[in-house]
């Protein structure tokens, strides 16, 4: 294992030297957006049944032979890295169900990917995470929609809330700034731990204060995600809790003294919610309660989009490229990867550039219902746009990749 790591480190150093010699080609769409972030779904399988992701009747899984192998994932990732991608996130389904995950992460590090993230539901993560971090995992997003174990079972149709919390504790102990590092662990640390929470009105929106409280002492970013429409997820605009509502509620909680105990009192601060700087490519608008260690933010796909700075591309588990989460169009890459044609590599790159070049300005449509970048929309506009998106998408979220 140590010898293998040494080989991978040597590869990374070699790639760094190559990159220093000159600019890397970029994947740029017709609106000038540079795409340097690739999300790769490793599996369509999951051990939970969250209704916003998995249709009530289930989802038809692709034949196992249609799923990209680990070798194919690395080969495809290398093409994207050679064309400017420097950040990869592994998703699913549930990526910890994928065999050979530590070795896959090592291989991705070996082709020069400096930032490797993963999104997990945490059910089986706690026992695997130390090895994944040693292998090169740098960023972790943990999906958790409720802090109530009984509500967890209702929302996911499965047990395991305690395991998710154990995974969260493990992740925080592996964070580079953790005051309580994991015992008997030596090696690299996680650079970032985030909690993804999909808020659904009258389901879990009463727990906002409890989630915010997690950021008091922990190096954690809690990100509230607006409920989005996908095939079979029974989306309802009335169930969407918008980012503007959430921010107002967070400020009211602080002003009302919800977090005023101990040394974190905000009594002298009429707001106590600090807006943090935001990069053009950030999906979340991020804030910190004054005096708290962690942060919170909102991913407002439905009410306040971030399409103008989008730098993301997605690969589904069966090898299709989706330039936009909300675009029904997909470009199949698997057969090009498996082709024995002398022009296969050239054809693969051409297909990628064509797909990126055809990416629409907003939400996967040429004439978006959304009037402009960063606009905040009322419930009526959110409803109309959501219904239009839901009608177009043939895949449920579980088959796209989180």
mmCIF file of C-alpha atoms in Angstrom:
data_model
loop_
_atom_site.group_PDB
_atom_site.id
_atom_site.type_symbol
_atom_site.label_atom_id
_atom_site.label_comp_id
_atom_site.label_asym_id
_atom_site.label_seq_id
_atom_site.Cartn_x
_atom_site.Cartn_y
_atom_site.Cartn_z
ATOM 1 C CA UNK A 1 0.000 0.000 0.000
ATOM 2 C CA UNK A 2 2.801 2.424 0.924
ATOM 3 C CA UNK A 3 4.636 1.653 -2.311
ATOM 4 C CA UNK A 4 1.452 2.282 -4.302
ATOM 5 C CA UNK A 5 0.952 5.638 -2.598
ATOM 6 C CA UNK A 6 4.544 6.588 -3.412
ATOM 7 C CA UNK A 7 3.917 5.820 -7.096
ATOM 8 C CA UNK A 8 0.750 7.941 -7.080
ATOM 9 C CA UNK A 9 2.537 10.843 -5.373
ATOM 10 C CA UNK A 10 5.241 10.666 -8.037
ATOM 11 C CA UNK A 11 2.553 10.796 -10.753
ATOM 12 C CA UNK A 12 0.958 13.853 -9.125
ATOM 13 C CA UNK A 13 4.322 15.637 -8.962
ATOM 14 C CA UNK A 14 4.916 14.842 -12.639
ATOM 15 C CA UNK A 15 1.498 16.188 -13.618
ATOM 16 C CA UNK A 16 2.093 19.351 -11.575
ATOM 17 C CA UNK A 17 5.315 19.931 -13.522
ATOM 18 C CA UNK A 18 3.478 19.422 -16.816
ATOM 19 C CA UNK A 19 0.747 21.877 -15.812
ATOM 20 C CA UNK A 20 3.333 24.478 -14.888
ATOM 21 C CA UNK A 21 4.723 24.416 -18.429
ATOM 22 C CA UNK A 22 1.654 25.910 -20.038
ATOM 23 C CA UNK A 23 -2.105 26.431 -20.027
ATOM 24 C CA UNK A 24 -4.473 23.462 -20.000
ATOM 25 C CA UNK A 25 -7.254 23.346 -22.626
ATOM 26 C CA UNK A 26 -10.612 24.366 -21.190
ATOM 27 C CA UNK A 27 -14.207 23.237 -21.607
ATOM 28 C CA UNK A 28 -15.987 26.524 -22.304
ATOM 29 C CA UNK A 29 -19.611 26.869 -23.379
ATOM 30 C CA UNK A 30 -21.125 29.474 -25.699
ATOM 31 C CA UNK A 31 -21.736 31.811 -22.738
ATOM 32 C CA UNK A 32 -18.078 31.836 -21.742
ATOM 33 C CA UNK A 33 -18.488 29.610 -18.689
ATOM 34 C CA UNK A 34 -15.415 27.505 -17.960
ATOM 35 C CA UNK A 35 -16.202 24.018 -16.672
ATOM 36 C CA UNK A 36 -13.595 22.707 -14.240
ATOM 37 C CA UNK A 37 -15.819 20.663 -11.904
ATOM 38 C CA UNK A 38 -17.000 17.139 -12.765
ATOM 39 C CA UNK A 39 -19.554 15.137 -10.789
ATOM 40 C CA UNK A 40 -19.416 11.385 -11.425
ATOM 41 C CA UNK A 41 -22.201 9.059 -10.306
ATOM 42 C CA UNK A 42 -20.704 5.689 -9.357
ATOM 43 C CA UNK A 43 -23.909 3.716 -8.879
ATOM 44 C CA UNK A 44 -27.666 3.925 -9.250
ATOM 45 C CA UNK A 45 -28.169 1.828 -6.109
ATOM 46 C CA UNK A 46 -28.954 3.280 -2.694
ATOM 47 C CA UNK A 47 -29.694 1.943 0.783
ATOM 48 C CA UNK A 48 -32.251 4.691 1.522
ATOM 49 C CA UNK A 49 -35.515 5.654 -0.176
ATOM 50 C CA UNK A 50 -35.775 9.442 0.171
ATOM 51 C CA UNK A 51 -38.890 10.496 -1.715
ATOM 52 C CA UNK A 52 -37.363 13.550 -3.387
ATOM 53 C CA UNK A 53 -34.739 11.285 -4.954
ATOM 54 C CA UNK A 54 -36.343 7.846 -5.374
ATOM 55 C CA UNK A 55 -39.861 7.491 -6.855
ATOM 56 C CA UNK A 56 -42.349 5.719 -4.604
ATOM 57 C CA UNK A 57 -42.570 2.831 -7.076
ATOM 58 C CA UNK A 58 -38.785 2.553 -7.276
ATOM 59 C CA UNK A 59 -36.536 3.149 -10.268
ATOM 60 C CA UNK A 60 -35.446 0.721 -13.010
ATOM 61 C CA UNK A 61 -31.720 0.141 -12.618
ATOM 62 C CA UNK A 62 -29.398 -0.127 -15.597
ATOM 63 C CA UNK A 63 -27.936 -3.572 -16.348
ATOM 64 C CA UNK A 64 -24.625 -4.019 -14.539
ATOM 65 C CA UNK A 65 -22.803 -4.182 -17.865
ATOM 66 C CA UNK A 66 -23.994 -0.666 -18.695
ATOM 67 C CA UNK A 67 -22.409 0.867 -15.581
ATOM 68 C CA UNK A 68 -18.946 2.353 -16.062
ATOM 69 C CA UNK A 69 -16.178 0.237 -14.565
ATOM 70 C CA UNK A 70 -13.593 1.789 -12.261
ATOM 71 C CA UNK A 71 -11.073 1.689 -15.096
ATOM 72 C CA UNK A 72 -13.510 3.484 -17.402
ATOM 73 C CA UNK A 73 -14.257 6.101 -14.737
ATOM 74 C CA UNK A 74 -10.540 6.858 -14.444
ATOM 75 C CA UNK A 75 -10.029 6.931 -18.219
ATOM 76 C CA UNK A 76 -12.948 9.298 -18.672
ATOM 77 C CA UNK A 77 -11.849 11.482 -15.765
ATOM 78 C CA UNK A 78 -8.383 11.743 -17.302
ATOM 79 C CA UNK A 79 -9.878 13.197 -20.498
ATOM 80 C CA UNK A 80 -11.690 15.858 -18.472
ATOM 81 C CA UNK A 81 -8.602 16.614 -16.356
ATOM 82 C CA UNK A 82 -6.566 17.076 -19.529
ATOM 83 C CA UNK A 83 -9.183 19.641 -20.546
ATOM 84 C CA UNK A 84 -9.185 21.756 -17.418
ATOM 85 C CA UNK A 85 -11.176 19.863 -14.779
ATOM 86 C CA UNK A 86 -9.469 20.108 -11.381
ATOM 87 C CA UNK A 87 -12.279 19.085 -9.047
ATOM 88 C CA UNK A 88 -14.218 15.811 -9.035
ATOM 89 C CA UNK A 89 -17.116 14.805 -6.805
ATOM 90 C CA UNK A 90 -18.210 11.170 -6.516
ATOM 91 C CA UNK A 91 -21.956 10.678 -6.110
ATOM 92 C CA UNK A 92 -24.673 8.093 -6.567
ATOM 93 C CA UNK A 93 -26.992 6.512 -5.624
ATOM 94 C CA UNK A 94 -24.852 5.864 -2.613
ATOM 95 C CA UNK A 95 -21.164 5.819 -3.607
ATOM 96 C CA UNK A 96 -20.056 3.767 -0.588
ATOM 97 C CA UNK A 97 -21.899 0.812 -2.165
ATOM 98 C CA UNK A 98 -19.351 0.846 -4.982
ATOM 99 C CA UNK A 99 -16.675 -1.840 -4.796
ATOM 100 C CA UNK A 100 -13.080 -0.709 -4.932
ATOM 101 C CA UNK A 101 -13.862 2.855 -3.853
ATOM 102 C CA UNK A 102 -10.544 3.503 -2.024
ATOM 103 C CA UNK A 103 -8.562 2.271 -5.026
ATOM 104 C CA UNK A 104 -10.672 4.412 -7.376
ATOM 105 C CA UNK A 105 -9.968 7.516 -5.297
ATOM 106 C CA UNK A 106 -6.250 6.705 -5.336
ATOM 107 C CA UNK A 107 -6.306 6.376 -9.120
ATOM 108 C CA UNK A 108 -8.110 9.707 -9.489
ATOM 109 C CA UNK A 109 -5.475 11.352 -7.330
ATOM 110 C CA UNK A 110 -2.876 9.735 -9.561
ATOM 111 C CA UNK A 111 -4.158 11.500 -12.686
ATOM 112 C CA UNK A 112 -3.766 14.877 -11.016
ATOM 113 C CA UNK A 113 -7.132 15.579 -9.405
ATOM 114 C CA UNK A 114 -6.228 17.666 -6.373
ATOM 115 C CA UNK A 115 -9.728 18.025 -4.950
ATOM 116 C CA UNK A 116 -11.829 14.875 -4.668
ATOM 117 C CA UNK A 117 -15.170 15.167 -2.941
ATOM 118 C CA UNK A 118 -17.921 12.690 -2.229
ATOM 119 C CA UNK A 119 -21.593 12.963 -1.327
ATOM 120 C CA UNK A 120 -22.859 10.180 0.949
ATOM 121 C CA UNK A 121 -25.945 9.407 3.009
ATOM 122 C CA UNK A 122 -23.675 8.202 5.811
ATOM 123 C CA UNK A 123 -25.306 4.836 6.487
ATOM 124 C CA UNK A 124 -22.131 2.836 5.863
ATOM 125 C CA UNK A 125 -19.642 5.684 5.724
ATOM 126 C CA UNK A 126 -18.362 5.810 9.309
ATOM 127 C CA UNK A 127 -16.386 2.577 9.061
ATOM 128 C CA UNK A 128 -14.983 3.350 5.593
ATOM 129 C CA UNK A 129 -14.157 7.031 5.887
ATOM 130 C CA UNK A 130 -10.648 6.842 7.417
ATOM 131 C CA UNK A 131 -9.446 4.647 4.550
ATOM 132 C CA UNK A 132 -11.101 6.907 1.969
ATOM 133 C CA UNK A 133 -9.383 9.980 3.418
ATOM 134 C CA UNK A 134 -6.034 8.171 3.445
ATOM 135 C CA UNK A 135 -6.656 7.306 -0.214
ATOM 136 C CA UNK A 136 -7.088 10.958 -1.161
ATOM 137 C CA UNK A 137 -10.651 12.064 -0.373
ATOM 138 C CA UNK A 138 -10.458 15.767 0.489
ATOM 139 C CA UNK A 139 -14.060 17.012 0.731
ATOM 140 C CA UNK A 140 -17.177 15.344 2.118
ATOM 141 C CA UNK A 141 -20.859 16.240 1.833
ATOM 142 C CA UNK A 142 -23.128 14.251 4.127
ATOM 143 C CA UNK A 143 -26.847 14.141 3.340
ATOM 144 C CA UNK A 144 -29.082 14.429 6.409
ATOM 145 C CA UNK A 145 -32.572 15.912 6.278
ATOM 146 C CA UNK A 146 -33.660 15.495 9.884
ATOM 147 C CA UNK A 147 -32.182 15.240 13.374
ATOM 148 C CA UNK A 148 -35.213 13.256 14.565
ATOM 149 C CA UNK A 149 -34.680 9.462 14.264
ATOM 150 C CA UNK A 150 -38.405 8.749 13.904
ATOM 151 C CA UNK A 151 -38.815 11.356 11.186
ATOM 152 C CA UNK A 152 -35.701 9.930 9.515
ATOM 153 C CA UNK A 153 -37.476 6.584 9.116
ATOM 154 C CA UNK A 154 -40.543 8.290 7.660
ATOM 155 C CA UNK A 155 -38.482 10.322 5.188
ATOM 156 C CA UNK A 156 -36.096 7.563 4.095
ATOM 157 C CA UNK A 157 -38.255 4.457 4.707
ATOM 158 C CA UNK A 158 -35.223 2.936 6.409
ATOM 159 C CA UNK A 159 -33.547 2.862 9.801
ATOM 160 C CA UNK A 160 -30.012 4.065 10.414
ATOM 161 C CA UNK A 161 -30.203 7.599 11.784
ATOM 162 C CA UNK A 162 -27.655 6.702 14.466
ATOM 163 C CA UNK A 163 -25.226 5.513 11.797
ATOM 164 C CA UNK A 164 -25.485 8.807 9.914
ATOM 165 C CA UNK A 165 -24.731 10.742 13.094
ATOM 166 C CA UNK A 166 -21.791 8.424 13.726
ATOM 167 C CA UNK A 167 -20.528 9.191 10.220
ATOM 168 C CA UNK A 168 -20.880 12.920 10.919
ATOM 169 C CA UNK A 169 -18.868 12.578 14.130
ATOM 170 C CA UNK A 170 -16.216 10.564 12.278
ATOM 171 C CA UNK A 171 -16.007 13.154 9.506
ATOM 172 C CA UNK A 172 -15.634 16.030 11.963
ATOM 173 C CA UNK A 173 -12.886 14.151 13.819
ATOM 174 C CA UNK A 174 -11.046 13.810 10.495
ATOM 175 C CA UNK A 175 -11.391 17.503 9.608
ATOM 176 C CA UNK A 176 -8.098 19.360 9.378
ATOM 177 C CA UNK A 177 -9.156 21.868 12.046
ATOM 178 C CA UNK A 178 -10.731 19.364 14.427
ATOM 179 C CA UNK A 179 -9.837 19.963 18.091
ATOM 180 C CA UNK A 180 -10.640 16.289 18.761
ATOM 181 C CA UNK A 181 -8.898 14.228 16.068
ATOM 182 C CA UNK A 182 -9.746 10.582 15.602
ATOM 183 C CA UNK A 183 -7.711 8.369 17.978
ATOM 184 C CA UNK A 184 -5.027 6.195 16.383
ATOM 185 C CA UNK A 185 -5.414 7.936 13.022
ATOM 186 C CA UNK A 186 -2.487 9.422 11.186
ATOM 187 C CA UNK A 187 -2.566 10.687 7.664
ATOM 188 C CA UNK A 188 -4.226 13.385 5.564
ATOM 189 C CA UNK A 189 -7.341 15.173 6.781
ATOM 190 C CA UNK A 190 -10.568 16.341 5.222
ATOM 191 C CA UNK A 191 -10.447 19.958 4.073
ATOM 192 C CA UNK A 192 -14.215 20.406 4.186
ATOM 193 C CA UNK A 193 -17.245 18.749 5.803
ATOM 194 C CA UNK A 194 -20.703 19.880 4.698
ATOM 195 C CA UNK A 195 -24.188 18.763 5.628
ATOM 196 C CA UNK A 196 -26.761 18.760 2.812
ATOM 197 C CA UNK A 197 -30.331 19.217 4.048
ATOM 198 C CA UNK A 198 -33.283 19.259 1.646
ATOM 199 C CA UNK A 199 -36.030 21.260 3.328
ATOM 200 C CA UNK A 200 -39.651 20.331 2.638
ATOM 201 C CA UNK A 201 -42.404 22.478 4.083
ATOM 202 C CA UNK A 202 -44.399 20.855 6.898
ATOM 203 C CA UNK A 203 -41.954 17.961 6.947
ATOM 204 C CA UNK A 204 -38.613 19.090 8.356
ATOM 205 C CA UNK A 205 -38.679 22.898 8.196
ATOM 206 C CA UNK A 206 -39.315 23.041 11.954
ATOM 207 C CA UNK A 207 -35.736 21.823 12.556
ATOM 208 C CA UNK A 208 -33.846 24.811 11.156
ATOM 209 C CA UNK A 209 -32.701 26.018 14.585
ATOM 210 C CA UNK A 210 -31.366 22.567 15.502
ATOM 211 C CA UNK A 211 -29.349 22.377 12.295
ATOM 212 C CA UNK A 212 -27.971 25.882 12.799
ATOM 213 C CA UNK A 213 -26.913 24.933 16.321
ATOM 214 C CA UNK A 214 -24.617 22.273 14.845
ATOM 215 C CA UNK A 215 -22.425 25.065 13.460
ATOM 216 C CA UNK A 216 -21.742 26.573 16.881
ATOM 217 C CA UNK A 217 -18.687 24.502 17.797
ATOM 218 C CA UNK A 218 -18.144 22.337 14.723
ATOM 219 C CA UNK A 219 -16.100 23.123 11.571
ATOM 220 C CA UNK A 220 -19.212 22.292 9.585
ATOM 221 C CA UNK A 221 -21.157 23.964 6.794
ATOM 222 C CA UNK A 222 -24.890 23.226 6.854
ATOM 223 C CA UNK A 223 -26.442 23.817 3.440
ATOM 224 C CA UNK A 224 -30.208 24.007 3.123
ATOM 225 C CA UNK A 225 -31.317 22.879 -0.341
ATOM 226 C CA UNK A 226 -34.580 23.869 -1.975
ATOM 227 C CA UNK A 227 -36.862 20.968 -2.936
ATOM 228 C CA UNK A 228 -36.331 20.409 -6.688
ATOM 229 C CA UNK A 229 -38.526 18.652 -9.281
ATOM 230 C CA UNK A 230 -37.411 15.315 -10.723
ATOM 231 C CA UNK A 231 -39.260 12.440 -12.347
ATOM 232 C CA UNK A 232 -41.513 10.665 -9.866
ATOM 233 C CA UNK A 233 -40.698 12.726 -6.756
ATOM 234 C CA UNK A 234 -44.165 14.307 -6.313
ATOM 235 C CA UNK A 235 -42.735 17.823 -6.360
ATOM 236 C CA UNK A 236 -45.076 20.555 -5.165
ATOM 237 C CA UNK A 237 -44.177 24.238 -5.250
ATOM 238 C CA UNK A 238 -46.025 24.720 -1.962
ATOM 239 C CA UNK A 239 -43.488 22.383 -0.344
ATOM 240 C CA UNK A 240 -40.552 24.567 -1.440
ATOM 241 C CA UNK A 241 -39.059 26.589 1.402
ATOM 242 C CA UNK A 242 -37.204 29.343 -0.440
ATOM 243 C CA UNK A 243 -33.787 30.673 0.481
ATOM 244 C CA UNK A 244 -35.180 34.125 1.265
ATOM 245 C CA UNK A 245 -37.636 32.587 3.739
ATOM 246 C CA UNK A 246 -34.855 30.591 5.347
ATOM 247 C CA UNK A 247 -32.536 33.558 5.725
ATOM 248 C CA UNK A 248 -35.302 35.640 7.264
ATOM 249 C CA UNK A 249 -36.089 32.810 9.682
ATOM 250 C CA UNK A 250 -32.415 32.377 10.627
ATOM 251 C CA UNK A 251 -32.132 36.092 11.394
ATOM 252 C CA UNK A 252 -35.312 35.991 13.452
ATOM 253 C CA UNK A 253 -33.921 33.074 15.454
ATOM 254 C CA UNK A 254 -30.748 35.017 16.209
ATOM 255 C CA UNK A 255 -32.590 38.253 17.040
ATOM 256 C CA UNK A 256 -34.991 36.308 19.229
ATOM 257 C CA UNK A 257 -32.167 35.001 21.368
ATOM 258 C CA UNK A 258 -32.335 31.380 20.248
ATOM 259 C CA UNK A 259 -28.537 31.101 20.474
ATOM 260 C CA UNK A 260 -27.862 33.619 23.247
ATOM 261 C CA UNK A 261 -26.649 31.258 25.958
ATOM 262 C CA UNK A 262 -23.030 31.154 27.044
ATOM 263 C CA UNK A 263 -20.199 33.068 25.352
ATOM 264 C CA UNK A 264 -22.014 33.182 22.002
ATOM 265 C CA UNK A 265 -24.532 35.811 23.026
ATOM 266 C CA UNK A 266 -25.680 38.074 20.190
ATOM 267 C CA UNK A 267 -27.537 40.475 22.481
ATOM 268 C CA UNK A 268 -25.367 43.412 21.405
ATOM 269 C CA UNK A 269 -25.794 42.579 17.716
ATOM 270 C CA UNK A 270 -29.208 43.308 16.162
ATOM 271 C CA UNK A 271 -28.625 40.753 13.441
ATOM 272 C CA UNK A 272 -25.732 38.478 14.276
ATOM 273 C CA UNK A 273 -25.792 36.835 10.841
ATOM 274 C CA UNK A 274 -22.678 37.597 8.799
ATOM 275 C CA UNK A 275 -22.718 37.314 5.000
ATOM 276 C CA UNK A 276 -19.575 35.577 3.753
ATOM 277 C CA UNK A 277 -17.735 36.280 0.467
ATOM 278 C CA UNK A 278 -18.950 34.285 -2.517
ATOM 279 C CA UNK A 279 -17.109 33.103 -5.603
ATOM 280 C CA UNK A 280 -18.913 33.388 -8.976
ATOM 281 C CA UNK A 281 -19.021 29.582 -9.281
ATOM 282 C CA UNK A 282 -20.409 28.913 -5.790
ATOM 283 C CA UNK A 283 -23.822 27.257 -5.660
ATOM 284 C CA UNK A 284 -24.502 28.287 -2.071
ATOM 285 C CA UNK A 285 -24.895 31.704 -0.517
ATOM 286 C CA UNK A 286 -23.113 31.308 2.797
ATOM 287 C CA UNK A 287 -23.477 32.932 6.211
ATOM 288 C CA UNK A 288 -22.135 32.598 9.732
ATOM 289 C CA UNK A 289 -23.823 33.315 13.033
ATOM 290 C CA UNK A 290 -21.427 35.700 14.719
ATOM 291 C CA UNK A 291 -19.155 33.826 17.115
ATOM 292 C CA UNK A 292 -19.944 30.399 15.670
ATOM 293 C CA UNK A 293 -17.253 28.114 14.241
ATOM 294 C CA UNK A 294 -19.147 26.739 11.256
ATOM 295 C CA UNK A 295 -21.333 28.248 8.565
ATOM 296 C CA UNK A 296 -24.716 27.772 6.945
ATOM 297 C CA UNK A 297 -25.986 28.504 3.477
ATOM 298 C CA UNK A 298 -28.687 28.027 0.888
ATOM 299 C CA UNK A 299 -28.698 26.265 -2.461
ATOM 300 C CA UNK A 300 -31.579 28.045 -4.128
ATOM 301 C CA UNK A 301 -31.983 26.306 -7.478
ATOM 302 C CA UNK A 302 -35.676 27.152 -7.665
ATOM 303 C CA UNK A 303 -35.927 30.690 -6.279
ATOM 304 C CA UNK A 304 -32.541 32.354 -6.806
ATOM 305 C CA UNK A 305 -30.489 30.481 -9.360
ATOM 306 C CA UNK A 306 -26.723 30.427 -9.822
ATOM 307 C CA UNK A 307 -26.672 29.442 -13.507
ATOM 308 C CA UNK A 308 -24.580 32.421 -14.642
ATOM 309 C CA UNK A 309 -21.503 31.054 -12.886
ATOM 310 C CA UNK A 310 -22.133 27.347 -13.385
ATOM 311 C CA UNK A 311 -18.899 25.382 -13.843
ATOM 312 C CA UNK A 312 -20.331 21.878 -13.364
ATOM 313 C CA UNK A 313 -20.722 18.854 -15.572
ATOM 314 C CA UNK A 314 -22.231 15.479 -14.640
ATOM 315 C CA UNK A 315 -21.543 11.909 -15.677
ATOM 316 C CA UNK A 316 -24.316 9.417 -14.932
ATOM 317 C CA UNK A 317 -23.444 5.936 -13.681
ATOM 318 C CA UNK A 318 -24.234 4.511 -17.128
ATOM 319 C CA UNK A 319 -21.838 6.911 -18.815
ATOM 320 C CA UNK A 320 -23.925 9.807 -20.105
ATOM 321 C CA UNK A 321 -22.763 13.423 -19.930
ATOM 322 C CA UNK A 322 -25.282 15.941 -18.578
ATOM 323 C CA UNK A 323 -24.081 19.544 -18.937
ATOM 324 C CA UNK A 324 -27.013 20.716 -16.787
ATOM 325 C CA UNK A 325 -28.888 18.949 -14.003
ATOM 326 C CA UNK A 326 -32.221 20.178 -15.400
ATOM 327 C CA UNK A 327 -31.526 19.393 -19.069
ATOM 328 C CA UNK A 328 -33.176 16.269 -20.439
ATOM 329 C CA UNK A 329 -30.504 16.030 -23.138
ATOM 330 C CA UNK A 330 -27.654 13.612 -22.433
ATOM 331 C CA UNK A 331 -24.594 12.705 -24.485
ATOM 332 C CA UNK A 332 -23.654 8.998 -24.311
ATOM 333 C CA UNK A 333 -19.923 8.515 -23.717
ATOM 334 C CA UNK A 334 -19.754 4.873 -22.611
ATOM 335 C CA UNK A 335 -19.760 3.340 -26.080
ATOM 336 C CA UNK A 336 -17.081 5.772 -27.233
ATOM 337 C CA UNK A 337 -14.967 4.734 -24.243
ATOM 338 C CA UNK A 338 -15.390 1.082 -25.172
ATOM 339 C CA UNK A 339 -14.896 1.558 -28.890
ATOM 340 C CA UNK A 340 -11.883 -0.031 -30.574
ATOM 341 C CA UNK A 341 -11.987 2.522 -33.377
ATOM 342 C CA UNK A 342 -8.693 4.332 -34.081
ATOM 343 C CA UNK A 343 -10.597 7.612 -33.827
ATOM 344 C CA UNK A 344 -12.380 6.724 -30.552
ATOM 345 C CA UNK A 345 -10.378 9.102 -28.362
ATOM 346 C CA UNK A 346 -10.808 11.955 -30.817
ATOM 347 C CA UNK A 347 -14.524 11.184 -31.152
ATOM 348 C CA UNK A 348 -14.911 11.110 -27.362
ATOM 349 C CA UNK A 349 -13.339 14.531 -26.930
ATOM 350 C CA UNK A 350 -15.403 15.946 -29.793
ATOM 351 C CA UNK A 351 -18.610 14.644 -28.193
ATOM 352 C CA UNK A 352 -17.679 16.247 -24.872
ATOM 353 C CA UNK A 353 -16.914 19.620 -26.446
ATOM 354 C CA UNK A 354 -20.134 19.531 -28.470
ATOM 355 C CA UNK A 355 -22.213 18.783 -25.372
ATOM 356 C CA UNK A 356 -20.555 21.556 -23.363
ATOM 357 C CA UNK A 357 -20.876 23.990 -26.259
ATOM 358 C CA UNK A 358 -24.607 23.288 -26.449
ATOM 359 C CA UNK A 359 -25.273 23.985 -22.786
ATOM 360 C CA UNK A 360 -28.155 26.421 -22.351
ATOM 361 C CA UNK A 361 -27.911 29.608 -20.326
ATOM 362 C CA UNK A 362 -30.262 28.487 -17.620
ATOM 363 C CA UNK A 363 -32.008 25.426 -16.216
ATOM 364 C CA UNK A 364 -31.564 23.296 -19.321
ATOM 365 C CA UNK A 365 -33.845 25.268 -21.650
ATOM 366 C CA UNK A 366 -33.136 27.769 -24.441
ATOM 367 C CA UNK A 367 -35.929 30.090 -23.282
ATOM 368 C CA UNK A 368 -35.924 29.902 -19.496
ATOM 369 C CA UNK A 369 -38.843 30.898 -17.314
ATOM 370 C CA UNK A 370 -36.288 32.606 -15.104
ATOM 371 C CA UNK A 371 -35.794 36.218 -16.028
ATOM 372 C CA UNK A 372 -32.174 36.812 -15.152
ATOM 373 C CA UNK A 373 -29.155 35.604 -13.232
ATOM 374 C CA UNK A 374 -29.573 35.804 -9.508
ATOM 375 C CA UNK A 375 -33.182 36.997 -9.622
ATOM 376 C CA UNK A 376 -35.340 36.154 -6.616
ATOM 377 C CA UNK A 377 -38.684 34.783 -7.734
ATOM 378 C CA UNK A 378 -42.082 34.617 -6.108
ATOM 379 C CA UNK A 379 -43.937 31.376 -5.403
ATOM 380 C CA UNK A 380 -45.901 31.593 -8.657
ATOM 381 C CA UNK A 381 -42.752 31.776 -10.790
ATOM 382 C CA UNK A 382 -41.155 28.970 -8.797
ATOM 383 C CA UNK A 383 -44.251 26.843 -9.397
ATOM 384 C CA UNK A 384 -44.332 27.461 -13.157
ATOM 385 C CA UNK A 385 -40.627 26.854 -13.621
ATOM 386 C CA UNK A 386 -40.676 23.746 -11.445
ATOM 387 C CA UNK A 387 -43.586 22.241 -13.324
ATOM 388 C CA UNK A 388 -41.829 22.866 -16.646
ATOM 389 C CA UNK A 389 -38.629 21.248 -15.398
ATOM 390 C CA UNK A 390 -40.500 18.271 -13.952
ATOM 391 C CA UNK A 391 -42.261 17.575 -17.248
ATOM 392 C CA UNK A 392 -38.972 17.500 -19.180
ATOM 393 C CA UNK A 393 -36.914 15.202 -16.979
ATOM 394 C CA UNK A 394 -37.272 11.487 -17.660
ATOM 395 C CA UNK A 395 -34.806 10.412 -14.971
ATOM 396 C CA UNK A 396 -35.435 10.518 -11.242
ATOM 397 C CA UNK A 397 -32.628 12.015 -9.178
ATOM 398 C CA UNK A 398 -31.365 8.572 -8.138
ATOM 399 C CA UNK A 399 -30.524 7.799 -11.791
ATOM 400 C CA UNK A 400 -28.873 11.165 -12.451
ATOM 401 C CA UNK A 401 -26.546 11.386 -9.490
ATOM 402 C CA UNK A 402 -26.707 13.731 -6.517
#
